């Protein structure tokens, strides 16, 4: 089992780090009292092999020693990594002023500046015992995400899952699409009486559309578009990309093109590519 501990001052980027871990398949628990780490791992040992826990100042009492005690009780089968995220007082003050969030220690009737300083003092025992200390003062969320990913995976690269969905406009447009292409201008097998009962996954329709120059040119251009821009989409810290292809009824053209794009974009094995056909699934 892999266990990752994430701690740090409020506003330094713990939530960003947890999102990265979640994208990497970790089961994430925010603000877990450290005394419950052993109990949590016992509960999840049969169902999860990657767990991440966020530890912060909201339950800080003697946490440094409690954390040491909890980790010392874990067996050798548990691999532990730990992060502490920090920023300068000036940067944290600016971030809180911009977002107007309430600092966890503000309830003690102290100023924001005093709360930020006190939190740093309270978390110092944990900051001194972690494996990786990251100063996020000059980092944006993408740079921080890359650093966390590189430490855990040895690379900033991440697997981008590509979902290609066919649909019919007459049944409504999908709301989850990142990119949507309308193929209703292409030759329509529906008007070929012998092809009408078939779908874009069946040989008669595939053979018909495969002989159409416009269809082949369109598929090539869409393939080229995403091969060109995929690295930039990946660097934008996406976990998945949804490409929707729509024709009138979602039976022929969109199904064939979605299927062909999935095969082409998945041919290099660099990405997980899924093709799904909304209207066919309804049947």
Tab-separated table of C-alpha atoms in Angstrom:
chain	number	residue	atom	x	y	z
A	1	UNK	CA	0.000	0.000	0.000
A	2	UNK	CA	1.156	3.528	-0.812
A	3	UNK	CA	0.411	6.274	1.712
A	4	UNK	CA	0.974	9.968	0.974
A	5	UNK	CA	0.755	12.582	3.737
A	6	UNK	CA	0.103	16.156	2.595
A	7	UNK	CA	0.439	19.031	5.033
A	8	UNK	CA	1.184	22.722	4.874
A	9	UNK	CA	-0.078	26.156	5.699
A	10	UNK	CA	-3.553	27.134	4.578
A	11	UNK	CA	-3.457	28.801	1.182
A	12	UNK	CA	-0.210	27.128	0.147
A	13	UNK	CA	-1.802	24.654	-2.281
A	14	UNK	CA	-2.791	21.515	-0.341
A	15	UNK	CA	-6.074	21.222	-2.231
A	16	UNK	CA	-4.182	21.383	-5.546
A	17	UNK	CA	-1.844	18.593	-4.400
A	18	UNK	CA	-4.817	16.463	-3.348
A	19	UNK	CA	-6.449	16.919	-6.742
A	20	UNK	CA	-3.262	15.692	-8.417
A	21	UNK	CA	-3.219	12.647	-6.148
A	22	UNK	CA	-6.876	11.973	-6.869
A	23	UNK	CA	-6.145	12.108	-10.612
A	24	UNK	CA	-3.353	9.581	-10.049
A	25	UNK	CA	-5.820	7.154	-8.487
A	26	UNK	CA	-5.305	7.880	-4.785
A	27	UNK	CA	-8.180	7.693	-2.332
A	28	UNK	CA	-7.955	11.140	-0.707
A	29	UNK	CA	-9.089	12.144	2.785
A	30	UNK	CA	-8.945	15.816	3.741
A	31	UNK	CA	-8.242	16.931	7.313
A	32	UNK	CA	-8.099	13.476	8.887
A	33	UNK	CA	-7.150	13.510	12.592
A	34	UNK	CA	-3.742	11.836	12.547
A	35	UNK	CA	-4.702	9.510	15.400
A	36	UNK	CA	-7.088	7.811	12.965
A	37	UNK	CA	-4.503	6.991	10.273
A	38	UNK	CA	-4.075	3.403	11.413
A	39	UNK	CA	-7.825	2.867	11.629
A	40	UNK	CA	-8.354	4.287	8.136
A	41	UNK	CA	-5.690	2.074	6.587
A	42	UNK	CA	-7.155	-1.013	8.269
A	43	UNK	CA	-10.584	-0.161	6.864
A	44	UNK	CA	-9.279	0.356	3.322
A	45	UNK	CA	-6.507	-2.235	3.044
A	46	UNK	CA	-8.651	-4.711	1.120
A	47	UNK	CA	-10.118	-2.191	-1.323
A	48	UNK	CA	-7.472	0.521	-1.831
A	49	UNK	CA	-3.742	0.380	-2.430
A	50	UNK	CA	-3.111	4.142	-2.792
A	51	UNK	CA	-4.257	6.510	-0.053
A	52	UNK	CA	-3.532	10.203	0.503
A	53	UNK	CA	-4.245	12.103	3.709
A	54	UNK	CA	-4.263	15.850	4.272
A	55	UNK	CA	-3.128	17.038	7.696
A	56	UNK	CA	-3.610	20.664	8.701
A	57	UNK	CA	-3.866	23.025	11.619
A	58	UNK	CA	-7.552	22.362	12.363
A	59	UNK	CA	-6.693	19.411	14.596
A	60	UNK	CA	-3.115	20.279	15.432
A	61	UNK	CA	-2.824	19.487	19.113
A	62	UNK	CA	0.479	17.614	19.537
A	63	UNK	CA	0.088	16.377	15.975
A	64	UNK	CA	3.804	16.146	15.235
A	65	UNK	CA	4.378	13.466	17.863
A	66	UNK	CA	1.057	11.746	17.187
A	67	UNK	CA	1.945	11.536	13.486
A	68	UNK	CA	5.321	10.008	14.286
A	69	UNK	CA	3.686	7.450	16.552
A	70	UNK	CA	1.070	6.526	13.962
A	71	UNK	CA	3.589	6.111	11.155
A	72	UNK	CA	5.915	4.038	13.322
A	73	UNK	CA	3.130	1.491	13.816
A	74	UNK	CA	2.662	0.886	10.098
A	75	UNK	CA	4.141	-2.273	8.671
A	76	UNK	CA	6.817	-2.569	6.004
A	77	UNK	CA	4.127	-3.257	3.420
A	78	UNK	CA	3.156	0.437	3.589
A	79	UNK	CA	5.267	2.807	1.491
A	80	UNK	CA	5.101	6.349	2.892
A	81	UNK	CA	5.772	9.687	1.174
A	82	UNK	CA	5.096	13.069	2.729
A	83	UNK	CA	4.822	16.650	1.515
A	84	UNK	CA	4.797	19.995	3.234
A	85	UNK	CA	3.604	22.994	1.220
A	86	UNK	CA	4.509	26.478	2.321
A	87	UNK	CA	4.518	30.056	1.079
A	88	UNK	CA	5.853	33.294	2.449
A	89	UNK	CA	3.674	35.230	4.883
A	90	UNK	CA	3.382	38.029	2.313
A	91	UNK	CA	2.102	35.681	-0.417
A	92	UNK	CA	-0.358	33.935	1.917
A	93	UNK	CA	-1.696	37.290	3.105
A	94	UNK	CA	-2.198	38.351	-0.525
A	95	UNK	CA	-3.969	35.084	-1.435
A	96	UNK	CA	-6.352	35.349	1.510
A	97	UNK	CA	-7.043	39.000	0.769
A	98	UNK	CA	-7.881	38.176	-2.861
A	99	UNK	CA	-10.131	35.186	-2.136
A	100	UNK	CA	-11.656	36.601	1.072
A	101	UNK	CA	-11.549	33.135	2.613
A	102	UNK	CA	-11.638	32.755	6.374
A	103	UNK	CA	-8.371	31.472	7.850
A	104	UNK	CA	-8.794	28.376	10.083
A	105	UNK	CA	-7.305	30.242	13.054
A	106	UNK	CA	-9.285	33.453	12.571
A	107	UNK	CA	-11.901	32.199	15.028
A	108	UNK	CA	-9.382	32.934	17.774
A	109	UNK	CA	-10.130	36.644	17.293
A	110	UNK	CA	-6.677	37.432	15.950
A	111	UNK	CA	-5.755	39.290	12.773
A	112	UNK	CA	-5.166	37.443	9.503
A	113	UNK	CA	-1.454	38.267	9.632
A	114	UNK	CA	-1.198	36.890	13.174
A	115	UNK	CA	-3.167	33.761	12.200
A	116	UNK	CA	-0.821	33.051	9.281
A	117	UNK	CA	2.246	33.421	11.483
A	118	UNK	CA	0.774	31.283	14.295
A	119	UNK	CA	-0.154	28.517	11.856
A	120	UNK	CA	3.445	28.347	10.638
A	121	UNK	CA	4.670	27.943	14.213
A	122	UNK	CA	2.107	25.228	15.010
A	123	UNK	CA	2.932	23.223	11.884
A	124	UNK	CA	6.712	23.502	12.241
A	125	UNK	CA	7.116	20.028	13.863
A	126	UNK	CA	5.432	18.431	10.832
A	127	UNK	CA	7.385	20.599	8.378
A	128	UNK	CA	10.601	19.276	9.907
A	129	UNK	CA	9.755	15.605	9.421
A	130	UNK	CA	8.437	15.379	5.836
A	131	UNK	CA	10.229	13.966	2.787
A	132	UNK	CA	9.449	16.812	0.398
A	133	UNK	CA	9.210	20.518	1.222
A	134	UNK	CA	7.724	22.682	-1.553
A	135	UNK	CA	7.716	26.471	-1.443
A	136	UNK	CA	4.738	27.536	-3.570
A	137	UNK	CA	5.283	31.284	-3.234
A	138	UNK	CA	6.223	31.691	-6.894
A	139	UNK	CA	4.311	28.712	-8.329
A	140	UNK	CA	0.992	28.695	-10.134
A	141	UNK	CA	-1.343	25.711	-9.803
A	142	UNK	CA	0.024	24.052	-12.946
A	143	UNK	CA	3.646	24.310	-11.817
A	144	UNK	CA	2.747	22.943	-8.392
A	145	UNK	CA	0.826	20.065	-9.983
A	146	UNK	CA	3.841	19.230	-12.139
A	147	UNK	CA	6.169	19.222	-9.126
A	148	UNK	CA	3.947	16.868	-7.127
A	149	UNK	CA	3.501	14.569	-10.129
A	150	UNK	CA	7.227	14.542	-10.876
A	151	UNK	CA	8.116	13.641	-7.274
A	152	UNK	CA	5.608	10.785	-7.172
A	153	UNK	CA	5.918	9.484	-10.731
A	154	UNK	CA	9.393	10.598	-11.800
A	155	UNK	CA	7.819	12.570	-14.648
A	156	UNK	CA	5.436	15.460	-15.162
A	157	UNK	CA	3.655	13.496	-17.888
A	158	UNK	CA	0.184	12.217	-17.090
A	159	UNK	CA	-2.103	9.848	-18.890
A	160	UNK	CA	-4.859	11.718	-20.658
A	161	UNK	CA	-8.012	9.658	-21.105
A	162	UNK	CA	-9.745	10.502	-24.390
A	163	UNK	CA	-13.471	9.804	-24.687
A	164	UNK	CA	-14.948	10.033	-28.195
A	165	UNK	CA	-18.740	10.042	-28.236
A	166	UNK	CA	-21.120	9.852	-31.179
A	167	UNK	CA	-24.584	11.369	-30.833
A	168	UNK	CA	-27.608	12.538	-32.821
A	169	UNK	CA	-28.484	16.237	-32.836
A	170	UNK	CA	-32.181	15.458	-32.947
A	171	UNK	CA	-31.816	13.816	-29.524
A	172	UNK	CA	-29.977	16.775	-27.970
A	173	UNK	CA	-26.338	17.777	-27.672
A	174	UNK	CA	-24.116	16.234	-24.959
A	175	UNK	CA	-23.326	18.676	-22.177
A	176	UNK	CA	-19.994	17.174	-21.141
A	177	UNK	CA	-18.144	17.647	-24.466
A	178	UNK	CA	-14.889	19.624	-24.569
A	179	UNK	CA	-14.935	19.650	-28.382
A	180	UNK	CA	-17.958	19.087	-30.635
A	181	UNK	CA	-17.994	18.447	-34.374
A	182	UNK	CA	-21.055	18.539	-36.623
A	183	UNK	CA	-20.830	15.970	-39.466
A	184	UNK	CA	-24.318	16.463	-40.892
A	185	UNK	CA	-22.805	17.965	-44.070
A	186	UNK	CA	-21.183	14.635	-45.022
A	187	UNK	CA	-22.807	12.008	-47.316
A	188	UNK	CA	-25.619	10.291	-45.420
A	189	UNK	CA	-26.054	6.487	-45.594
A	190	UNK	CA	-29.621	6.965	-44.365
A	191	UNK	CA	-30.676	7.828	-47.912
A	192	UNK	CA	-29.349	4.506	-49.186
A	193	UNK	CA	-32.299	2.180	-48.567
A	194	UNK	CA	-30.151	-0.943	-48.085
A	195	UNK	CA	-27.892	0.854	-45.578
A	196	UNK	CA	-30.604	2.446	-43.457
A	197	UNK	CA	-31.063	-0.509	-41.045
A	198	UNK	CA	-27.319	-0.752	-40.368
A	199	UNK	CA	-25.110	1.366	-38.078
A	200	UNK	CA	-21.696	2.935	-38.454
A	201	UNK	CA	-20.185	-0.089	-36.705
A	202	UNK	CA	-21.359	-2.467	-39.411
A	203	UNK	CA	-19.449	-3.321	-42.580
A	204	UNK	CA	-21.948	-2.064	-45.223
A	205	UNK	CA	-21.990	1.455	-43.748
A	206	UNK	CA	-18.240	1.415	-43.061
A	207	UNK	CA	-17.548	0.433	-46.644
A	208	UNK	CA	-19.845	3.169	-47.975
A	209	UNK	CA	-18.370	5.950	-45.823
A	210	UNK	CA	-14.800	4.700	-46.264
A	211	UNK	CA	-15.104	5.393	-49.990
A	212	UNK	CA	-16.193	9.006	-49.497
A	213	UNK	CA	-13.304	11.499	-50.022
A	214	UNK	CA	-14.976	14.139	-47.849
A	215	UNK	CA	-15.356	11.695	-44.949
A	216	UNK	CA	-11.723	10.587	-45.149
A	217	UNK	CA	-10.497	14.169	-45.375
A	218	UNK	CA	-12.583	15.204	-42.372
A	219	UNK	CA	-11.292	12.305	-40.236
A	220	UNK	CA	-7.697	13.097	-41.220
A	221	UNK	CA	-8.073	16.774	-40.330
A	222	UNK	CA	-9.606	16.044	-36.919
A	223	UNK	CA	-6.892	13.479	-36.207
A	224	UNK	CA	-4.219	15.991	-37.210
A	225	UNK	CA	-5.799	18.698	-35.051
A	226	UNK	CA	-5.608	16.629	-31.874
A	227	UNK	CA	-2.197	15.128	-32.580
A	228	UNK	CA	-0.894	18.697	-32.947
A	229	UNK	CA	-2.477	20.116	-29.800
A	230	UNK	CA	-2.601	17.072	-27.498
A	231	UNK	CA	0.712	17.892	-25.734
A	232	UNK	CA	-0.615	21.346	-24.868
A	233	UNK	CA	-3.887	19.910	-23.579
A	234	UNK	CA	-1.931	17.486	-21.392
A	235	UNK	CA	0.216	20.270	-19.950
A	236	UNK	CA	-3.004	22.017	-18.918
A	237	UNK	CA	-3.410	19.322	-16.229
A	238	UNK	CA	-6.444	17.673	-17.769
A	239	UNK	CA	-7.381	14.179	-16.659
A	240	UNK	CA	-9.704	13.461	-19.554
A	241	UNK	CA	-10.855	14.930	-22.845
A	242	UNK	CA	-14.298	14.398	-24.375
A	243	UNK	CA	-14.734	14.763	-28.134
A	244	UNK	CA	-18.321	14.647	-29.411
A	245	UNK	CA	-19.193	13.809	-33.025
A	246	UNK	CA	-22.778	14.537	-34.045
A	247	UNK	CA	-24.906	13.675	-37.065
A	248	UNK	CA	-28.675	13.845	-37.445
A	249	UNK	CA	-29.753	10.604	-35.766
A	250	UNK	CA	-26.528	9.296	-34.267
A	251	UNK	CA	-26.661	6.006	-36.196
A	252	UNK	CA	-24.318	6.190	-39.184
A	253	UNK	CA	-21.884	9.047	-39.849
A	254	UNK	CA	-21.107	10.090	-36.287
A	255	UNK	CA	-20.721	6.464	-35.186
A	256	UNK	CA	-18.338	5.616	-38.018
A	257	UNK	CA	-16.211	8.747	-37.554
A	258	UNK	CA	-16.037	8.388	-33.760
A	259	UNK	CA	-14.971	4.770	-34.162
A	260	UNK	CA	-12.295	5.631	-36.736
A	261	UNK	CA	-10.924	8.505	-34.635
A	262	UNK	CA	-10.711	6.277	-31.569
A	263	UNK	CA	-8.688	3.709	-33.513
A	264	UNK	CA	-6.333	6.315	-34.955
A	265	UNK	CA	-5.764	8.339	-31.769
A	266	UNK	CA	-5.257	5.140	-29.767
A	267	UNK	CA	-2.903	3.494	-32.266
A	268	UNK	CA	0.288	4.793	-30.616
A	269	UNK	CA	-0.765	3.449	-27.180
A	270	UNK	CA	0.180	6.780	-25.555
A	271	UNK	CA	-3.358	7.445	-24.395
A	272	UNK	CA	-6.367	5.524	-23.212
A	273	UNK	CA	-8.991	6.136	-25.898
A	274	UNK	CA	-12.619	5.108	-25.463
A	275	UNK	CA	-15.339	5.229	-28.114
A	276	UNK	CA	-18.954	5.306	-27.010
A	277	UNK	CA	-22.102	5.728	-29.038
A	278	UNK	CA	-24.885	7.431	-27.134
A	279	UNK	CA	-27.818	6.642	-29.378
A	280	UNK	CA	-26.779	3.029	-30.010
A	281	UNK	CA	-26.424	2.482	-26.265
A	282	UNK	CA	-30.048	3.547	-25.772
A	283	UNK	CA	-31.143	0.615	-27.915
